[in-house]
CSV table of C-alpha atoms in Angstrom, one decimal:
chain,number,residue,atom,x,y,z
A,1114,MET,CA,0.0,0.0,0.0
A,1115,LYS,CA,1.3,3.5,-0.8
A,1116,LEU,CA,2.1,5.8,2.1
A,1117,LYS,CA,-0.5,8.3,0.9
A,1118,GLU,CA,-3.3,5.7,1.2
A,1119,LEU,CA,-2.1,4.7,4.7
A,1120,MET,CA,-2.2,8.4,5.8
A,1121,ARG,CA,-5.9,8.9,5.0
A,1122,GLY,CA,-7.5,10.5,8.0
A,1123,VAL,CA,-4.2,11.1,9.8
A,1124,GLU,CA,-3.2,14.6,11.0
A,1125,VAL,CA,0.3,14.9,9.4
A,1126,LEU,CA,2.5,17.7,10.8
A,1127,HIS,CA,5.4,17.1,8.4
A,1128,LEU,CA,6.3,14.7,5.7
A,1129,ASN,CA,9.9,14.3,4.6
A,1130,GLY,CA,9.9,11.9,1.6
A,1131,SER,CA,7.6,10.6,-1.1
A,1132,GLU,CA,3.9,9.9,-0.3
A,1133,ASP,CA,4.1,7.3,-3.1
A,1134,THR,CA,6.5,5.2,-1.0
A,1135,GLU,CA,5.4,1.5,-1.0
A,1136,ILE,CA,4.7,0.1,2.5
A,1137,THR,CA,4.7,-3.7,3.0
A,1138,GLU,CA,3.8,-3.8,6.7
A,1139,ILE,CA,3.3,-1.7,9.9
A,1140,VAL,CA,5.7,-2.5,12.7
A,1141,TYR,CA,6.1,-0.9,16.2
A,1142,ASP,CA,8.5,-3.5,17.6
A,1143,SER,CA,12.1,-2.7,16.4
A,1144,ARG,CA,12.9,-6.5,16.5
A,1145,LYS,CA,10.3,-7.1,13.8
A,1146,VAL,CA,11.4,-4.5,11.3
A,1147,SER,CA,11.5,-5.9,7.8
A,1148,LYS,CA,12.4,-4.4,4.4
A,1149,GLY,CA,9.8,-2.0,3.1
A,1150,CYS,CA,7.9,-1.6,6.4
A,1151,LEU,CA,6.6,1.5,8.2
A,1152,PHE,CA,8.2,1.6,11.7
A,1153,VAL,CA,6.2,3.4,14.4
A,1154,CYS,CA,8.1,5.2,17.2
A,1155,ILE,CA,6.0,4.9,20.3
A,1156,LYS,CA,6.9,6.6,23.6
A,1157,GLY,CA,6.3,3.7,26.0
A,1158,PHE,CA,6.3,3.5,29.8
A,1159,LYS,CA,10.0,2.4,29.9
A,1160,VAL,CA,11.4,3.0,26.5
A,1161,ASP,CA,11.0,5.7,23.8
A,1162,GLY,CA,10.7,4.0,20.4
A,1163,HIS,CA,12.5,7.0,18.8
A,1164,VAL,CA,15.8,5.6,20.0
A,1165,TYR,CA,15.4,2.7,17.5
A,1166,LEU,CA,14.8,5.0,14.5
A,1167,ASP,CA,18.3,4.6,12.9
A,1168,GLY,CA,18.4,0.9,13.6
A,1169,ALA,CA,15.0,0.5,11.9
A,1170,ILE,CA,16.2,2.3,8.8
A,1171,GLU,CA,19.3,0.2,8.7
A,1172,ALA,CA,17.1,-2.9,8.9
A,1173,GLY,CA,15.2,-1.8,5.8
A,1174,ALA,CA,12.2,0.3,7.0
A,1175,ALA,CA,10.9,2.4,4.1
A,1176,ALA,CA,9.2,5.0,6.4
A,1177,ILE,CA,9.2,6.1,10.0
A,1178,LEU,CA,6.3,7.5,12.0
A,1179,VAL,CA,7.5,9.9,14.6
A,1180,GLU,CA,6.3,12.6,17.1
A,1181,ASP,CA,9.8,14.1,17.3
A,1182,LEU,CA,11.6,14.9,14.0
A,1183,PRO,CA,15.2,13.7,13.8
A,1184,GLU,CA,17.8,16.4,13.5
A,1185,ALA,CA,19.4,15.0,10.3
A,1186,GLU,CA,17.7,13.8,7.1
A,1187,LYS,CA,17.3,10.0,6.8
A,1188,ASP,CA,17.2,7.5,4.0
A,1189,ALA,CA,13.5,6.8,4.6
A,1190,ALA,CA,10.3,8.8,4.5
A,1191,ILE,CA,9.7,10.5,7.8
A,1192,ILE,CA,6.1,11.3,8.9
A,1193,GLN,CA,5.6,13.5,11.9
A,1194,VAL,CA,2.3,13.4,13.7
A,1195,PRO,CA,1.0,14.7,17.1
A,1196,ASP,CA,0.4,11.2,18.5
A,1197,THR,CA,2.0,8.1,16.9
A,1198,ARG,CA,-0.4,5.7,18.8
A,1199,LYS,CA,-3.5,7.4,17.3
A,1200,ALA,CA,-1.9,7.6,13.9
A,1201,MET,CA,-0.9,3.9,14.0
A,1202,ALA,CA,-4.6,3.0,14.8
A,1203,VAL,CA,-5.9,4.9,11.8
A,1204,MET,CA,-3.1,3.7,9.5
A,1205,SER,CA,-3.7,0.0,10.6
A,1206,ALA,CA,-7.4,0.3,9.8
A,1207,ASN,CA,-6.5,1.7,6.4
A,1208,PHE,CA,-3.8,-1.0,5.8
A,1209,PHE,CA,-6.3,-3.8,6.4
A,1210,GLY,CA,-9.2,-2.2,4.4
A,1211,ASN,CA,-11.1,-0.8,7.4
A,1212,PRO,CA,-12.5,-4.2,8.4
A,1213,ALA,CA,-14.3,-2.9,11.5
A,1214,GLU,CA,-16.7,-1.1,9.2
A,1215,LYS,CA,-17.8,-4.4,7.8
A,1216,LEU,CA,-18.6,-5.9,11.2
A,1217,THR,CA,-21.1,-5.1,13.9
A,1218,VAL,CA,-18.7,-4.2,16.7
A,1219,VAL,CA,-19.7,-4.7,20.3
A,1220,GLY,CA,-17.4,-3.5,23.1
A,1221,LEU,CA,-17.6,-4.2,26.8
A,1222,THR,CA,-15.8,-2.4,29.6
A,1223,GLY,CA,-16.0,-2.8,33.3
A,1224,THR,CA,-13.8,-4.0,36.2
A,1225,LYS,CA,-15.5,-7.4,36.5
A,1226,GLY,CA,-17.6,-9.6,34.3
A,1227,LYS,CA,-16.3,-8.8,30.8
A,1228,THR,CA,-15.1,-12.3,29.9
A,1229,THR,CA,-18.3,-14.0,31.1
A,1230,THR,CA,-20.5,-11.4,29.3
A,1231,THR,CA,-18.7,-11.7,26.0
A,1232,HIS,CA,-19.1,-15.5,26.1
A,1233,MET,CA,-22.8,-15.1,26.7
A,1234,MET,CA,-23.3,-12.8,23.8
A,1235,LYS,CA,-21.2,-15.0,21.5
A,1236,ALA,CA,-23.4,-18.0,22.3
A,1237,MET,CA,-26.6,-16.0,21.7
A,1238,LEU,CA,-25.4,-14.7,18.4
A,1239,GLU,CA,-24.3,-18.2,17.3
A,1240,ASP,CA,-27.6,-19.7,18.2
A,1241,ALA,CA,-29.2,-17.1,16.0
A,1242,GLY,CA,-27.1,-18.2,13.1
A,1243,HIS,CA,-24.3,-15.7,13.1
A,1244,LYS,CA,-20.6,-16.4,12.8
A,1245,VAL,CA,-18.9,-14.4,15.6
A,1246,GLY,CA,-15.4,-13.1,16.4
A,1247,MET,CA,-14.5,-12.6,20.1
A,1248,ILE,CA,-11.5,-10.8,21.6
A,1249,GLY,CA,-10.6,-10.8,25.3
A,1250,THR,CA,-8.7,-12.1,28.3
A,1251,LEU,CA,-8.7,-15.7,27.1
A,1252,GLY,CA,-7.5,-14.8,23.6
A,1253,ALA,CA,-9.2,-14.2,20.3
A,1254,TYR,CA,-11.6,-16.4,18.5
A,1255,VAL,CA,-12.6,-16.4,14.8
A,1256,GLY,CA,-15.7,-18.6,15.1
A,1257,SER,CA,-14.3,-21.7,16.9
A,1258,GLU,CA,-10.7,-21.1,16.0
A,1259,LYS,CA,-8.6,-19.7,18.8
A,1260,LEU,CA,-5.8,-17.3,18.2
A,1261,PRO,CA,-3.3,-16.2,20.9
A,1262,THR,CA,-3.2,-12.5,22.0
A,1263,LYS,CA,-0.8,-10.7,24.4
A,1264,ASN,CA,-3.3,-8.3,26.0
A,1265,THR,CA,-7.0,-8.3,26.9
A,1266,THR,CA,-7.4,-5.7,24.1
A,1267,PRO,CA,-4.5,-6.1,21.6
A,1268,GLU,CA,-2.6,-3.2,20.1
A,1269,SER,CA,-4.4,-1.4,17.3
A,1270,HIS,CA,-2.4,-3.1,14.5
A,1271,GLU,CA,-3.1,-6.6,15.9
A,1272,LEU,CA,-6.7,-5.6,16.5
A,1273,HIS,CA,-7.4,-4.6,12.9
A,1274,ARG,CA,-5.5,-7.6,11.6
A,1275,LEU,CA,-7.9,-9.8,13.7
A,1276,PHE,CA,-10.9,-7.8,12.4
A,1277,ALA,CA,-9.7,-8.5,8.8
A,1278,GLN,CA,-9.4,-12.2,9.6
A,1279,MET,CA,-12.9,-12.2,11.0
A,1280,VAL,CA,-14.3,-10.6,7.9
A,1281,GLU,CA,-12.4,-13.0,5.7
A,1282,ALA,CA,-13.8,-15.9,7.7
A,1283,GLY,CA,-17.4,-14.7,7.2
A,1284,CYS,CA,-18.0,-13.2,10.7
A,1285,SER,CA,-20.8,-10.6,11.0
A,1286,TYR,CA,-20.2,-9.7,14.6
A,1287,VAL,CA,-17.2,-9.2,16.9
A,1288,VAL,CA,-17.7,-8.9,20.6
A,1289,MET,CA,-14.6,-7.6,22.5
A,1290,GLU,CA,-13.4,-6.8,26.0
A,1291,VAL,CA,-12.1,-3.2,26.1
A,1292,SER,CA,-9.7,-2.6,28.9
A,1293,SER,CA,-9.0,0.7,30.5
A,1294,GLN,CA,-5.5,0.4,29.1
A,1295,ALA,CA,-7.0,0.1,25.6
A,1296,PHE,CA,-8.6,3.5,25.9
A,1297,LYS,CA,-5.6,5.1,27.6
A,1298,LEU,CA,-3.2,3.8,25.0
A,1299,ASP,CA,-5.5,4.4,22.0
A,1300,ARG,CA,-5.7,0.8,21.0
A,1301,VAL,CA,-9.3,1.3,20.0
A,1302,TYR,CA,-8.9,4.8,18.6
A,1303,GLY,CA,-11.0,5.4,15.6
A,1304,ILE,CA,-13.3,2.5,16.2
A,1305,THR,CA,-17.1,3.2,16.6
A,1306,PHE,CA,-18.9,0.5,18.7
A,1307,ASP,CA,-22.3,-0.3,17.4
A,1308,TYR,CA,-23.1,-1.4,21.0
A,1309,GLY,CA,-21.0,-0.4,24.1
A,1310,LEU,CA,-21.6,-2.1,27.4
A,1311,PHE,CA,-20.4,-0.6,30.7
A,1312,LEU,CA,-20.8,-3.3,33.3
A,1313,ASN,CA,-19.4,-1.8,36.6
A,1314,ILE,CA,-16.6,0.1,38.1
A,1315,SER,CA,-14.5,-0.5,41.2
A,1316,HIS,CA,-11.0,0.5,42.5
A,1317,ASP,CA,-8.5,-1.6,40.5
A,1318,HIS,CA,-5.6,-1.3,38.1
A,1319,ILE,CA,-4.2,1.6,39.9
A,1320,GLY,CA,-0.4,1.8,40.2
A,1321,ALA,CA,2.9,1.9,38.2
A,1322,GLY,CA,2.3,1.0,34.6
A,1323,GLU,CA,-1.5,1.2,34.8
A,1324,HIS,CA,-3.4,4.3,36.1
A,1325,ALA,CA,-2.2,7.1,38.3
A,1326,ASP,CA,-5.5,7.2,40.3
A,1327,PHE,CA,-9.1,6.1,40.3
A,1328,ALA,CA,-10.1,9.3,38.4
A,1329,GLU,CA,-7.9,8.4,35.5
A,1330,TYR,CA,-9.0,4.8,35.5
A,1331,PHE,CA,-12.7,5.8,35.5
A,1332,GLY,CA,-12.0,8.5,32.9
A,1333,CYS,CA,-10.6,5.9,30.5
A,1334,LYS,CA,-13.6,3.6,31.1
A,1335,LYS,CA,-16.0,6.5,30.3
A,1336,GLU,CA,-14.6,6.7,26.8
A,1337,ILE,CA,-17.0,3.9,25.9
A,1338,PHE,CA,-19.9,6.5,26.0
A,1339,LYS,CA,-18.2,8.7,23.4
A,1340,ASN,CA,-17.5,5.9,21.0
A,1341,SER,CA,-20.7,3.9,21.0
A,1342,LYS,CA,-23.9,4.4,19.0
A,1343,MET,CA,-25.9,2.8,21.8
A,1344,THR,CA,-24.6,2.2,25.4
A,1345,ILE,CA,-26.0,-0.5,27.7
A,1346,ILE,CA,-25.3,0.2,31.4
A,1347,ASN,CA,-25.7,-1.5,34.7
A,1348,GLY,CA,-28.1,0.8,36.6
A,1349,ASP,CA,-27.2,-0.8,39.9
A,1350,ASP,CA,-23.7,0.7,39.8
A,1351,ALA,CA,-24.2,4.2,41.1
A,1352,LEU,CA,-21.0,5.6,39.5
A,1353,VAL,CA,-21.8,4.1,36.1
A,1354,ALA,CA,-25.4,5.3,36.2
A,1355,GLU,CA,-24.3,8.8,37.2
A,1356,ALA,CA,-21.7,9.0,34.5
A,1357,ALA,CA,-24.3,8.0,31.9
A,1358,GLY,CA,-26.7,10.7,33.0
A,1359,ALA,CA,-26.2,13.1,30.1
A,1360,VAL,CA,-25.4,10.4,27.5
A,1361,LYS,CA,-28.0,9.8,24.7
A,1362,ASN,CA,-29.3,6.4,23.6
A,1363,VAL,CA,-28.6,4.6,26.9
A,1364,VAL,CA,-30.3,1.3,27.8
A,1365,THR,CA,-30.4,0.3,31.5
A,1366,VAL,CA,-30.4,-3.1,33.2
A,1367,SER,CA,-30.9,-3.8,36.9
A,1368,CYS,CA,-31.2,-6.7,39.4
A,1369,LYS,CA,-32.7,-4.4,42.1
A,1370,LYS,CA,-35.2,-2.1,40.5
A,1371,GLU,CA,-37.2,-1.4,37.3
A,1372,ALA,CA,-35.2,-0.6,34.3
A,1373,ASP,CA,-35.3,-1.2,30.5
A,1374,TYR,CA,-34.4,-4.8,31.3
A,1375,TYR,CA,-34.6,-6.0,34.9
A,1376,ALA,CA,-34.5,-9.3,36.7
A,1377,SER,CA,-36.8,-10.8,39.3
A,1378,SER,CA,-37.4,-14.2,41.0
A,1379,MET,CA,-33.7,-15.0,41.0
A,1380,GLN,CA,-32.9,-18.4,42.5
A,1381,ASN,CA,-30.0,-20.8,42.6
A,1382,THR,CA,-30.5,-24.2,41.0
A,1383,TRP,CA,-28.7,-27.5,41.4
A,1384,THR,CA,-30.0,-30.2,39.1
A,1385,ASP,CA,-28.3,-33.3,37.8
A,1386,GLY,CA,-24.9,-32.1,39.1
A,1387,MET,CA,-25.2,-28.7,37.4
A,1388,LEU,CA,-25.1,-25.5,39.5
A,1389,GLY,CA,-26.9,-22.6,37.9
A,1390,VAL,CA,-29.3,-19.6,38.4
A,1391,GLU,CA,-32.8,-19.1,37.2
A,1392,PHE,CA,-34.5,-15.7,36.8
A,1393,THR,CA,-37.3,-13.8,35.1
A,1394,VAL,CA,-36.5,-11.0,32.7
A,1395,ALA,CA,-39.0,-8.1,32.7
A,1396,GLY,CA,-39.3,-4.6,31.2
A,1397,LYS,CA,-38.7,-4.6,27.4
A,1398,ALA,CA,-38.8,-8.5,27.6
A,1399,ASP,CA,-40.8,-11.1,29.3
A,1400,PHE,CA,-39.3,-14.6,29.7
A,1401,THR,CA,-37.5,-16.9,32.1
A,1402,ALA,CA,-33.8,-17.6,31.6
A,1403,ARG,CA,-31.4,-20.1,33.1
A,1404,LEU,CA,-27.6,-19.9,33.5
A,1405,SER,CA,-25.4,-23.0,33.7
A,1406,MET,CA,-22.9,-21.3,36.0
A,1407,PRO,CA,-23.2,-20.7,39.7
A,1408,GLY,CA,-23.7,-17.3,41.3
A,1409,ILE,CA,-26.5,-14.8,41.5
A,1410,TYR,CA,-24.0,-12.1,40.6
A,1411,ASN,CA,-23.9,-13.5,37.1
A,1412,VAL,CA,-27.5,-12.3,36.5
A,1413,ALA,CA,-26.2,-8.8,36.1
A,1414,ASN,CA,-23.8,-9.9,33.4
A,1415,ALA,CA,-26.6,-11.9,31.7
A,1416,LEU,CA,-29.0,-8.9,31.8
A,1417,SER,CA,-26.4,-6.8,29.9
A,1418,ALA,CA,-26.0,-9.6,27.3
A,1419,ILE,CA,-29.8,-9.9,27.0
A,1420,ALA,CA,-30.3,-6.2,26.6
A,1421,PHE,CA,-27.7,-6.1,23.8
A,1422,ALA,CA,-29.3,-9.2,22.1
A,1423,LYS,CA,-32.8,-7.8,22.3
A,1424,GLU,CA,-31.8,-4.4,21.0
A,1425,ALA,CA,-29.9,-6.1,18.1
A,1426,GLY,CA,-33.0,-8.1,17.1
A,1427,ILE,CA,-31.8,-11.5,18.3
A,1428,PRO,CA,-34.7,-14.0,18.8
A,1429,GLU,CA,-35.6,-14.8,22.4
A,1430,SER,CA,-35.2,-18.5,21.6
A,1431,ALA,CA,-31.5,-17.9,20.7
A,1432,ILE,CA,-31.1,-15.7,23.8
A,1433,ILE,CA,-32.5,-18.4,26.1
A,1434,SER,CA,-30.5,-21.3,24.5
A,1435,GLY,CA,-27.3,-19.3,24.3
A,1436,LEU,CA,-27.4,-18.4,28.0
A,1437,ALA,CA,-28.2,-22.0,29.0
A,1438,ARG,CA,-25.1,-23.3,27.3
A,1439,THR,CA,-22.6,-20.6,28.2
A,1440,PHE,CA,-19.6,-21.5,30.2
A,1441,VAL,CA,-16.2,-19.8,30.5
A,1442,LYS,CA,-13.2,-22.0,30.6
A,1443,GLY,CA,-11.7,-21.9,34.1
A,1444,ARG,CA,-14.2,-19.5,35.6
A,1445,THR,CA,-16.6,-21.3,37.9
A,1446,GLN,CA,-16.6,-23.9,35.2
A,1447,VAL,CA,-18.9,-26.8,36.2
A,1448,MET,CA,-17.6,-30.1,34.8
A,1449,LYS,CA,-20.9,-31.1,33.3
A,1450,GLU,CA,-19.3,-33.9,31.2
A,1451,THR,CA,-18.9,-36.1,34.3
A,1452,ALA,CA,-21.5,-38.5,35.7
A,1453,HIS,CA,-19.8,-38.4,39.0
A,1454,PHE,CA,-22.2,-38.0,42.0
A,1455,ALA,CA,-20.2,-34.9,43.3
A,1456,THR,CA,-20.1,-31.6,41.4
A,1457,PHE,CA,-16.6,-30.6,40.3
A,1458,ILE,CA,-15.8,-26.9,39.5
A,1459,ILE,CA,-12.6,-25.4,38.0
A,1460,ASP,CA,-11.8,-21.8,38.9
A,1461,TYR,CA,-9.0,-19.4,38.6
A,1462,ALA,CA,-9.3,-18.0,42.1
A,1463,HIS,CA,-5.7,-17.5,43.4
A,1464,ASN,CA,-6.0,-14.9,46.1
A,1465,GLU,CA,-8.0,-14.1,49.2
A,1466,LEU,CA,-10.8,-12.0,47.6
A,1467,SER,CA,-11.4,-14.3,44.7
A,1468,THR,CA,-11.3,-17.4,46.9
A,1469,GLU,CA,-13.8,-15.9,49.4
A,1470,SER,CA,-16.1,-14.8,46.6
A,1471,LEU,CA,-16.2,-18.3,45.1
A,1472,LEU,CA,-16.5,-20.3,48.3
A,1473,THR,CA,-19.3,-18.1,49.7
A,1474,THR,CA,-21.1,-18.4,46.3
A,1475,LEU,CA,-20.8,-22.2,46.5
A,1476,GLN,CA,-22.0,-22.3,50.1
A,1477,GLU,CA,-25.3,-20.8,49.0
A,1478,TYR,CA,-26.1,-24.1,47.3
A,1479,LYS,CA,-25.9,-25.8,50.7
A,1480,PRO,CA,-23.6,-28.7,49.7
A,1481,LYS,CA,-23.2,-31.7,52.0
A,1482,ARG,CA,-19.5,-30.8,52.1
A,1483,LEU,CA,-17.6,-28.0,50.4
A,1484,ILE,CA,-14.1,-29.3,49.5
A,1485,CYS,CA,-11.4,-27.2,47.8
A,1486,LEU,CA,-8.0,-28.1,46.3
A,1487,PHE,CA,-5.3,-25.6,45.7
A,1488,GLY,CA,-1.6,-24.7,46.1
A,1489,GLY,CA,0.2,-21.4,45.8
A,1490,GLY,CA,2.2,-19.6,43.1
A,1491,GLY,CA,6.0,-19.5,43.7
A,1492,ASN,CA,8.0,-16.3,43.6
A,1493,ARG,CA,4.9,-14.4,44.9
A,1494,ASP,CA,4.0,-12.6,48.1
A,1495,ARG,CA,3.9,-15.2,50.9
A,1496,MET,CA,1.0,-13.4,52.6
A,1497,ARG,CA,-1.2,-14.1,49.6
A,1498,ARG,CA,-0.8,-17.8,50.4
A,1499,VAL,CA,-1.4,-17.3,54.2
A,1500,ASP,CA,-4.6,-15.2,53.4
A,1501,MET,CA,-5.9,-17.8,50.9
A,1502,GLY,CA,-5.4,-20.6,53.4
A,1503,ARG,CA,-7.2,-18.6,56.1
A,1504,VAL,CA,-10.2,-17.8,54.0
A,1505,ALA,CA,-10.4,-21.4,52.6
A,1506,ALA,CA,-10.4,-22.8,56.1
A,1507,LYS,CA,-13.2,-20.4,57.1
A,1508,TYR,CA,-15.6,-21.7,54.4
A,1509,ALA,CA,-14.5,-25.2,53.3
A,1510,ASP,CA,-15.1,-28.5,55.1
A,1511,LEU,CA,-11.9,-30.0,53.7
A,1512,ILE,CA,-8.8,-28.6,52.0
A,1513,VAL,CA,-6.4,-30.6,49.9
A,1514,LEU,CA,-3.1,-28.8,49.5
A,1515,THR,CA,-1.2,-29.6,46.3
A,1516,MET,CA,1.1,-28.0,43.6
A,1517,ASP,CA,0.2,-24.9,41.6
A,1518,ASN,CA,3.0,-23.1,39.7
A,1519,PRO,CA,5.9,-23.4,42.2
A,1520,ARG,CA,8.3,-21.7,39.8
A,1521,ASP,CA,11.6,-21.5,41.7
A,1522,GLU,CA,10.3,-22.3,45.2
A,1523,GLU,CA,9.8,-25.7,46.9
A,1524,VAL,CA,6.2,-26.8,47.1
A,1525,GLU,CA,6.6,-27.8,50.7
A,1526,HIS,CA,7.7,-24.3,51.7
A,1527,ILE,CA,4.7,-22.7,49.8
A,1528,ASN,CA,2.3,-25.1,51.5
A,1529,GLN,CA,3.7,-24.3,54.9
A,1530,ASP,CA,2.6,-20.7,54.3
A,1531,ILE,CA,-0.9,-21.8,53.4
A,1532,ILE,CA,-1.1,-24.1,56.5
A,1533,GLU,CA,-0.2,-21.0,58.6
A,1534,GLY,CA,-3.4,-19.4,57.4
A,1535,ILE,CA,-5.5,-22.7,57.7
A,1536,ASN,CA,-4.5,-23.0,61.3
A,1537,VAL,CA,-6.2,-19.6,62.1
A,1538,HIS,CA,-9.5,-21.4,61.8
A,1539,GLN,CA,-8.2,-24.9,62.7
A,1540,GLY,CA,-9.2,-26.1,59.2
A,1541,LYS,CA,-9.1,-29.7,58.2
A,1542,TYR,CA,-6.6,-30.4,55.4
A,1543,GLU,CA,-4.6,-33.1,53.6
A,1544,THR,CA,-1.5,-32.7,51.5
A,1545,ILE,CA,-1.0,-34.5,48.2
A,1546,ILE,CA,1.8,-32.7,46.2
A,1547,ASP,CA,1.1,-34.3,42.8
A,1548,ARG,CA,-1.9,-32.4,41.5
A,1549,GLU,CA,-3.1,-35.2,39.3
A,1550,GLU,CA,-3.0,-37.7,42.2
A,1551,ALA,CA,-4.8,-35.1,44.4
A,1552,ILE,CA,-7.7,-34.7,41.9
A,1553,LYS,CA,-7.9,-38.5,41.5
A,1554,HIS,CA,-8.1,-38.8,45.3
A,1555,LEU,CA,-11.0,-36.3,45.5
A,1556,ILE,CA,-12.9,-38.2,42.8
A,1557,GLU,CA,-12.5,-41.3,44.9
A,1558,ILE,CA,-13.5,-39.8,48.3
A,1559,SER,CA,-16.2,-37.3,47.3
A,1560,GLN,CA,-19.8,-38.2,48.0
A,1561,PRO,CA,-23.3,-37.4,46.7
A,1562,GLY,CA,-24.1,-33.8,47.5
A,1563,ASP,CA,-20.5,-32.6,47.7
A,1564,ILE,CA,-19.1,-29.7,45.8
A,1565,VAL,CA,-15.4,-29.9,44.9
A,1566,ALA,CA,-13.7,-26.7,43.8
A,1567,LEU,CA,-10.3,-26.9,42.1
A,1568,LEU,CA,-8.7,-23.4,42.6
A,1569,GLY,CA,-5.8,-21.5,41.1
A,1570,LYS,CA,-5.3,-23.0,37.6
A,1571,GLY,CA,-8.5,-22.1,35.9
A,1572,HIS,CA,-7.9,-21.9,32.1
A,1573,GLU,CA,-4.2,-22.6,32.4
A,1574,GLU,CA,-3.0,-25.8,30.8
A,1575,TYR,CA,0.5,-26.0,32.3
A,1576,GLN,CA,2.5,-26.1,35.5
A,1577,GLU,CA,5.6,-24.0,35.8
A,1578,ILE,CA,8.4,-25.7,37.7
A,1579,LYS,CA,12.0,-24.4,37.8
A,1580,GLY,CA,11.6,-22.3,34.7
A,1581,VAL,CA,9.9,-25.1,32.6
A,1582,LYS,CA,6.2,-25.2,31.7
A,1583,TYR,CA,4.8,-28.7,31.7
A,1584,HIS,CA,1.5,-29.5,30.2
A,1585,PHE,CA,-1.3,-30.0,32.8
A,1586,SER,CA,-5.0,-29.8,32.3
A,1587,GLU,CA,-7.4,-30.2,35.2
A,1588,GLU,CA,-10.2,-30.9,32.6
A,1589,GLU,CA,-8.2,-33.8,31.2
A,1590,VAL,CA,-7.4,-35.2,34.6
A,1591,ILE,CA,-11.1,-35.1,35.7
A,1592,LYS,CA,-12.2,-36.8,32.5
A,1593,LYS,CA,-9.4,-39.4,32.9
A,1594,TYR,CA,-10.6,-40.6,36.3
A,1595,ALA,CA,-14.3,-39.6,36.6
A,1596,PRO,CA,-17.0,-41.5,34.8
A,1597,LEU,CA,-18.4,-39.5,31.8
A,1598,ARG,CA,-22.0,-39.0,30.8
A,1599,GLU,CA,-23.0,-41.1,27.8
A,1600,SER,CA,-23.0,-38.1,25.4
A,1601,HIS,CA,-19.4,-37.4,26.2
A,1602,VAL,CA,-18.0,-41.0,26.1
């Protein structure tokens, strides 16, 4: 593509070189510079990309995008812009043929619930006959094909590349998690969301390399209002509701009061080994929905997904079936494939708060015994382990200590820290270092009415020991030792 085609819509302060220069690729990592590429100089948290300008030209870059002009002329076209991140976003869209304009783009922001809600919406859209792209914490999906990503919301160039792949594959929708960093670093600059969802806001992601304070964090999240044709908000979150006060074309959801879409008659369900929630949707809809994941708190996520689907014209039958089959790998994932008489759950909880949230949620189902298995991450704050042990002993009837990702530490030392916390509540525990053997043991000893929660690994499929990652999947282990339902044999 010629440079002048790439620069459409970009505010150019100065161009030194020919706008007919042919560009083969856009690159912002100096290690990936190739002959004929455009190299983007980005001022990062630690390194200023301008220091790699001469090296990029030596490696064959045909053009350089800068904020600061070099003092001497260079053997490459130099394009000066006010902000290279914003310019890269526009140029990347141009390079890939503006693929976002060929998709219905749905963006979700919020401190919690983004991953679960995107999965719900993807299932609803698929059940309505659409091929769907999805981008978020667990990677990117083009239909059922999974593609690895480095960030919850990739850099603008990767993002538009993914959009182009989705268009090529026949996707009509893309649902994506939009992190506060994505707004702050202009990864989604120039993208208009057909539907924007603001789920909630709480104090998080504040510190070095993230946000200076809560005001900045919240300010980045509020960008969703400016860039969406329609915004769906959680009316139960006072800050979000207040921020949306002057915004046009807002749809509200609530679990506590009347709204455009609101829930009533919420109740936990535990049927045939499956933990879930059932509730009635009222307002601009009237039907009963069921989730195949535990936790009343998931109703708020479901309402946001329902509001989007209804506003997008998705049939209620697809909404209901999509919700019923939604699960998120490693997030309160109920192992529905097993015919075992106990209910097994895989979850990523690996600190005090997430462990307490999960175990209190599972207690609401009144199991005969609540059993949890976990270890602790090596090379991490030891008090995280102590606190996790303390809260687990407070809520669980039995704890099985095992290996997580010990990294460079000895598992026995890690577990001693956890035991220190367990002893605060005189909790009952066993120790089985080999995680596969520990899961096998729980399959053998668990009884009808028990809930067994495997904590810490979640969607991970490895164990990191002394610098080496070994394949390990809790799903595979459970399926290896527990009897399977006939449909999964």
